[in-house]
Amino acid sequence: MIADAAALPRLTLRSAPNRLRGFLAGRIASATDKETVMRLLILLSLLWAMPALAFDLDDLQHRLAATPDLQGRFVQQRHLADLDTDLTSRGRFRYQRDTRVVWILEQPVEDRMVFTPEDAGRLSEADGERGNDDRRRQQAATLLMNLLDGDWQALETRFAITLDGDAEAWQATLEPRQDALRRYLSRIRLAGGRYVERLAMHAANGDVLTVRFSDQRPLDDAR
Amino acid sequence: MTPADSTGRRLARLWGVVLLIALGVFVWQVRDGLPTDTRLTALLPPDRQSPLIERAGEQLGQPFADRFVLLVSAPDLGDAAGALAEALGAADDGQLVARLDWRDVDLADADPRESLDRYRYRLLPPALRETIHTDGGTSLVQPALERLFSPTASPQPVADPFGLLDRWLAARDDSPVTPWHGLLTVRGDDGTRHALLIGQLAANPYSLPAQQALTETLAAFESAHPEASLLHSGLIFHAAAGARQARHEITTIGLGAFVGLIAILLAVFRSPRTLVSLLLPLGCGLLVALPLTLALFGRLHLMTLAFGASLIGVAIDYALHLQCDRAIQGRAFRLRALLPGLTLGLVSSLAAYLAQALTPLPGLRQMAVFAAAGLAGAWLTVVLWLPRLRLPAHPATARIAERLWRLTTPRISRSRGVAVIAVGLSLALLGLIAARLTVDDSLHLLNPSSAERLAEERQVQHLLGSDTGSHFLLVTAPDEPALLSRLAALGDALDAAIADGLSIGYDDLADRVPPPAVQDANLAAVTTLYGEPLATLVERAGLPERVVREARARLDGVPRLDVASWLAMPAGQGDRRLWLGRVAQHGSDTLAATLVLTGLDTPAEVARIEAIAHAREGTIYVDRVARLSGLLGELRRHIAVWVGVALAALTLLLVWRYRWRAWRVVAPPLGALLGVLAVFAALGIPLNVFSQLGLLLVLGIGLDAGIFSAEHGRRPATWLAISLSTLTSVLAFGLLAFSATPALHYLGLTCLIGLTLVWLLVPWVRPDPTPAKESAHGNDHP
């Protein structure tokens, strides 16, 4: 115990916390807003599956257990505030409970994005774009699992959630609780009836991402 | 006798004044607390290279002293981590942690994209630059389009249509930490997910209240959450374990030794006042040593305090000899009769310690000054004050001395045969020592942590993929561009070696701040990309034409990212440990930085790194642990050499006084020395700096014993004093052999064996108890 102050720090303690603060901070920051969008997508997929009758989050959670798989079409509009321009894209989506959300972009470019929960990552067939996107992908997918499990508590730690309207025409507003998140995202709006019909995400910089869903129906057995 | 007596009284009074002044000076010196130093390297002389290495090492290790990391695994991770975070936040009325990071948003307040905004066009992953080189960037249009329309991206068509900065940041992403359900998590090798909590301590990790608050909070958490398991990492846990161990040992070993010591002294002298008079010289010795050392060296090294204080233990010898003699002689006691022995004892010890003051090692010098000053102070107190104190002499003391004398006088007559056997045995032991004795200078001697705790520490670090900061390359260059180029080239060489099968990792500042030439090449590549490919992208995405113009305009006057700007950014904070900045070396200014290596386990890997470093200008490989071990070895060798020199000089002095009888003086200490080393050699216990400091103590006490035995060998009182001296020292230091702290264990083991041997040897070298020569003053030799 005589000179442990001299011997210990460099003998045994490593730099983890220090290094974390540097790069991880950035990674997490950049992941946060993407993750938020994903959260939305996921929240969405969960609401698709839900006949929108209940306006109590607990009820909602119960109904999730019976969520069927869904498919349909989407129109996505990204408003870029600093250019005062809209980027519009269209396509189809497929949602398979516990497995994946597939986002099939048809216009103006063709692309196929697959979001899977982390543990099912290896199952994903369309896993072409690995590498740099892994972390983001996994986070989003893990959140998907979280939400599909109906973990509203997790969402509520970050968002103040208000639910308005009735089963035929309802609207949910999510507002970030933490400043760190609020710096990227001012609020999220969801609206729908039997399924989610509209999602709007308002970024702090004025950009708005709006997604409208149509032709929603349970997924064919032939997946 | 009256003039001498009045002189003595005056000197005693003067000594009191000196001690009062010393007390005053000491109180003034410690008005802001005792200035102590714990750095091992402070014991060693500065050289040209090492201040920089020293600073680099300190800088790499320092930030972790006041942080701790906890990894929690539990069925409900969110619940467990939340409860633990709440408990830690509330611990010690919220005074324990200054900051606790455990949610993903806790680390999200430093988005590098904001601060790197203007620099992004000069930052490209090398692979991307190659791609642009190869096809002019056309292959980057499709991914950029997908990015624009992906619901998960947040594109910036003007600032960064190709998302270059995100790619650059992603390419630098090697952390195993992932945000999960709002937590920070890492995966174990078996797939278990652990929640990560990083605490910044508000107090010093050595603060006992902080240690206690943390330990209690964690214990409470563990009993409330039996399903959760915790992994700890951080200096505070080691410090707490060390403090716990020290407390435990103080209550067992320390208390045992103290009670034993008091019991023995009381049994012999039967007087509490005599007991106090024995301890008085020790206190006075410390009172002289502390202010003097502080005045000369400015601060007190903890090693000095630990060993210096124990070396002063030799000082109790003087008091014991005086009190034993007085208790038995009663009214016939005269200080003058004892004075030659006492003086020679002091001179021999002073010589041994002052020899070390001549070494170039500041730490050793400090220990030597401390011990010498303490000894001198204790000696003066014994000589000037003790004879004046009126103390009771209990008849039991004389009885005990007689009985001890009878019991321990060898029955075998000391014939020529015994001498031959002794010499033969010594030679055999010397042979054994030469053949078998090993040395160990490894740093773990200073580390009181248990193997389990160290294994846990390593496990946490492994899971976090972090480095020890103990292996690094120290790189210097005259200016920043040259230094960054050297770092980058070094990184390339390491990458090549890693591709070639070398399994290590590294952390290089040039990965974040590329050399200016590379930054220029990156900007040129981005300019190429912003030509045709940008126009194609904007057209296919249906973005307005002006996006092309506006995006291109941003390429004008892009600043170069320099180290100072990077380190000032939140994202660059973690790299501050790697940057040493401007340093003076070889009389000129130069810039220095470290490149930290991880996973360097085998000598072959080290050899390869050394070869890479050796082939490069301004690059040296540093293994901090090996270096500190080397310093310990240097300390050990210096002590050995100087003690040898002192012994040789002392032997000459003793031969001058005792002629051929000098062997009676040196036989107990040298025999004990030989015995200890032989036991170590036979049992395979390596010699280290701490056992050697123990040998110094054995030598000091052994020499005193030899001198007193030679001076007054025929008196039972002397033998009683020698026995008490070795016994008290065995109790005080020998029992440390049972300490779990390696340093104390080796010191104690050496003292235990060595002092026992001294005690066993003295009866064999006593002058013959022939009545004809029996005289209290058989020492009046030239």
Short mmCIF file of C-alpha atoms in Angstrom, two decimals, chain B residues 368-520:
data_model
loop_
_atom_site.label_atom_id
_atom_site.label_comp_id
_atom_site.label_asym_id
_atom_site.label_seq_id
_atom_site.Cartn_x
_atom_site.Cartn_y
_atom_site.Cartn_z
CA ALA B 368 19.48 8.12 3.94
CA VAL B 369 19.15 11.68 5.23
CA PHE B 370 15.91 10.83 6.97
CA ALA B 371 17.33 7.74 8.67
CA ALA B 372 20.64 9.38 9.58
CA ALA B 373 18.98 12.47 11.04
CA GLY B 374 16.53 10.30 12.93
CA LEU B 375 19.29 8.10 14.33
CA ALA B 376 21.38 11.08 15.39
CA GLY B 377 18.38 12.68 17.08
CA ALA B 378 17.50 9.49 18.89
CA TRP B 379 21.11 8.96 19.96
CA LEU B 380 21.45 12.47 21.33
CA THR B 381 18.23 12.06 23.27
CA VAL B 382 19.50 8.80 24.76
CA VAL B 383 22.85 10.25 25.74
CA LEU B 384 21.74 13.68 26.91
CA TRP B 385 18.38 13.05 28.47
CA LEU B 386 17.93 9.47 29.54
CA PRO B 387 20.65 9.43 32.23
CA ARG B 388 18.96 12.45 33.81
CA LEU B 389 15.56 10.85 34.03
CA ARG B 390 15.04 9.22 37.39
CA LEU B 391 13.71 5.77 36.63
CA PRO B 392 12.97 2.85 38.90
CA ALA B 393 15.22 -0.21 38.54
CA HIS B 394 13.26 -3.35 39.27
CA PRO B 395 15.27 -6.32 40.59
CA ALA B 396 13.39 -8.57 38.16
CA THR B 397 15.37 -7.09 35.29
CA ALA B 398 18.66 -8.40 36.69
CA ARG B 399 17.12 -11.81 37.40
CA ILE B 400 15.82 -12.10 33.87
CA ALA B 401 19.19 -11.06 32.46
CA GLU B 402 20.98 -13.73 34.49
CA ARG B 403 18.57 -16.48 33.52
CA LEU B 404 18.72 -15.52 29.83
CA TRP B 405 22.48 -15.47 29.97
CA ARG B 406 22.64 -18.96 31.47
CA LEU B 407 20.09 -20.40 29.08
CA THR B 408 21.70 -19.12 25.90
CA THR B 409 25.40 -19.54 26.53
CA PRO B 410 26.58 -22.28 24.19
CA ARG B 411 27.44 -25.50 25.99
CA ILE B 412 29.90 -26.56 23.32
CA SER B 413 33.28 -25.04 23.85
CA ARG B 414 34.25 -22.83 20.96
CA SER B 415 37.17 -24.86 19.72
CA ARG B 416 39.08 -24.71 16.49
CA GLY B 417 36.72 -27.42 15.20
CA VAL B 418 33.65 -25.22 15.56
CA ALA B 419 35.44 -22.41 13.70
CA VAL B 420 36.34 -24.76 10.85
CA ILE B 421 32.75 -25.95 10.65
CA ALA B 422 31.54 -22.32 10.64
CA VAL B 423 33.90 -21.32 7.85
CA GLY B 424 33.02 -24.43 5.85
CA LEU B 425 29.30 -23.78 6.34
CA SER B 426 29.72 -20.16 5.24
CA LEU B 427 31.52 -21.23 2.08
CA ALA B 428 28.79 -23.78 1.33
CA LEU B 429 26.11 -21.13 1.83
CA LEU B 430 28.01 -18.72 -0.41
CA GLY B 431 28.08 -21.39 -3.09
CA LEU B 432 24.36 -22.00 -2.68
CA ILE B 433 23.65 -18.26 -2.98
CA ALA B 434 25.84 -17.88 -6.04
CA ALA B 435 24.18 -20.83 -7.72
CA ARG B 436 20.55 -20.37 -6.82
CA LEU B 437 19.67 -16.82 -5.78
CA THR B 438 17.37 -15.01 -8.21
CA VAL B 439 16.14 -11.45 -8.29
CA ASP B 440 12.71 -9.99 -9.03
CA ASP B 441 12.14 -6.34 -9.79
CA SER B 442 8.64 -6.62 -11.19
CA LEU B 443 6.20 -3.86 -10.49
CA HIS B 444 3.60 -6.08 -8.86
CA LEU B 445 5.62 -5.72 -5.66
CA LEU B 446 4.11 -2.28 -5.34
CA ASN B 447 0.65 -3.42 -6.19
CA PRO B 448 -1.46 -4.55 -3.28
CA SER B 449 -4.42 -5.62 -5.43
CA SER B 450 -5.53 -9.21 -5.36
CA ALA B 451 -5.25 -11.41 -8.43
CA GLU B 452 -9.06 -11.60 -8.67
CA ARG B 453 -9.44 -7.84 -8.70
CA LEU B 454 -6.77 -7.46 -11.35
CA ALA B 455 -8.43 -10.17 -13.44
CA GLU B 456 -11.75 -8.33 -13.15
CA GLU B 457 -10.03 -5.11 -14.15
CA ARG B 458 -8.59 -6.81 -17.22
CA GLN B 459 -11.97 -8.30 -18.09
CA VAL B 460 -13.66 -4.90 -18.02
CA GLN B 461 -10.91 -3.40 -20.13
CA HIS B 462 -11.15 -6.27 -22.56
CA LEU B 463 -14.91 -5.80 -22.89
CA LEU B 464 -14.48 -2.09 -23.46
CA GLY B 465 -11.69 -2.70 -25.93
CA SER B 466 -9.55 -0.17 -24.16
CA ASP B 467 -5.81 0.07 -23.68
CA THR B 468 -3.59 0.17 -20.61
CA GLY B 469 -1.60 3.13 -21.79
CA SER B 470 1.41 1.19 -20.57
CA HIS B 471 2.80 0.28 -23.99
CA PHE B 472 3.26 3.21 -26.31
CA LEU B 473 5.41 4.74 -28.98
CA LEU B 474 6.77 8.16 -28.15
CA VAL B 475 7.15 10.20 -31.30
CA THR B 476 8.92 13.53 -31.61
CA ALA B 477 9.43 15.92 -34.53
CA PRO B 478 10.45 19.55 -34.97
CA ASP B 479 7.04 20.77 -36.14
CA GLU B 480 3.41 19.70 -36.30
CA PRO B 481 3.23 18.65 -39.98
CA ALA B 482 6.35 16.50 -39.52
CA LEU B 483 5.01 14.97 -36.31
CA LEU B 484 1.64 14.15 -37.89
CA SER B 485 3.42 12.65 -40.91
CA ARG B 486 5.55 10.49 -38.64
CA LEU B 487 2.48 9.36 -36.72
CA ALA B 488 0.61 8.61 -39.93
CA ALA B 489 3.56 6.69 -41.40
CA LEU B 490 3.85 4.77 -38.16
CA GLY B 491 0.15 3.95 -38.36
CA ASP B 492 0.66 2.68 -41.92
CA ALA B 493 3.59 0.52 -40.80
CA LEU B 494 1.51 -0.88 -37.96
CA ASP B 495 -1.40 -1.54 -40.32
CA ALA B 496 0.95 -3.44 -42.60
CA ALA B 497 2.25 -5.48 -39.67
CA ILE B 498 -1.30 -6.15 -38.48
CA ALA B 499 -2.28 -7.28 -41.98
CA ASP B 500 0.76 -9.52 -41.79
CA GLY B 501 -0.58 -11.27 -38.71
CA LEU B 502 0.56 -9.11 -35.79
CA SER B 503 -2.42 -9.15 -33.43
CA ILE B 504 -2.30 -5.74 -31.78
CA GLY B 505 -4.32 -2.57 -31.83
CA TYR B 506 -3.32 1.06 -31.60
CA ASP B 507 -4.65 4.52 -31.00
CA ASP B 508 -3.13 7.14 -33.25
CA LEU B 509 -3.83 10.87 -33.23
CA ALA B 510 -3.03 11.04 -36.96
CA ASP B 511 -6.16 8.93 -37.56
CA ARG B 512 -8.18 11.92 -36.41
CA VAL B 513 -5.91 14.75 -37.54
CA PRO B 514 -4.34 13.68 -40.86
CA PRO B 515 -1.04 15.31 -41.86
CA PRO B 516 -1.49 18.51 -43.92
CA ALA B 517 -0.38 16.74 -47.11
CA VAL B 518 -3.10 14.12 -46.67
CA GLN B 519 -5.67 16.80 -45.87
CA ASP B 520 -4.74 18.58 -49.09
#
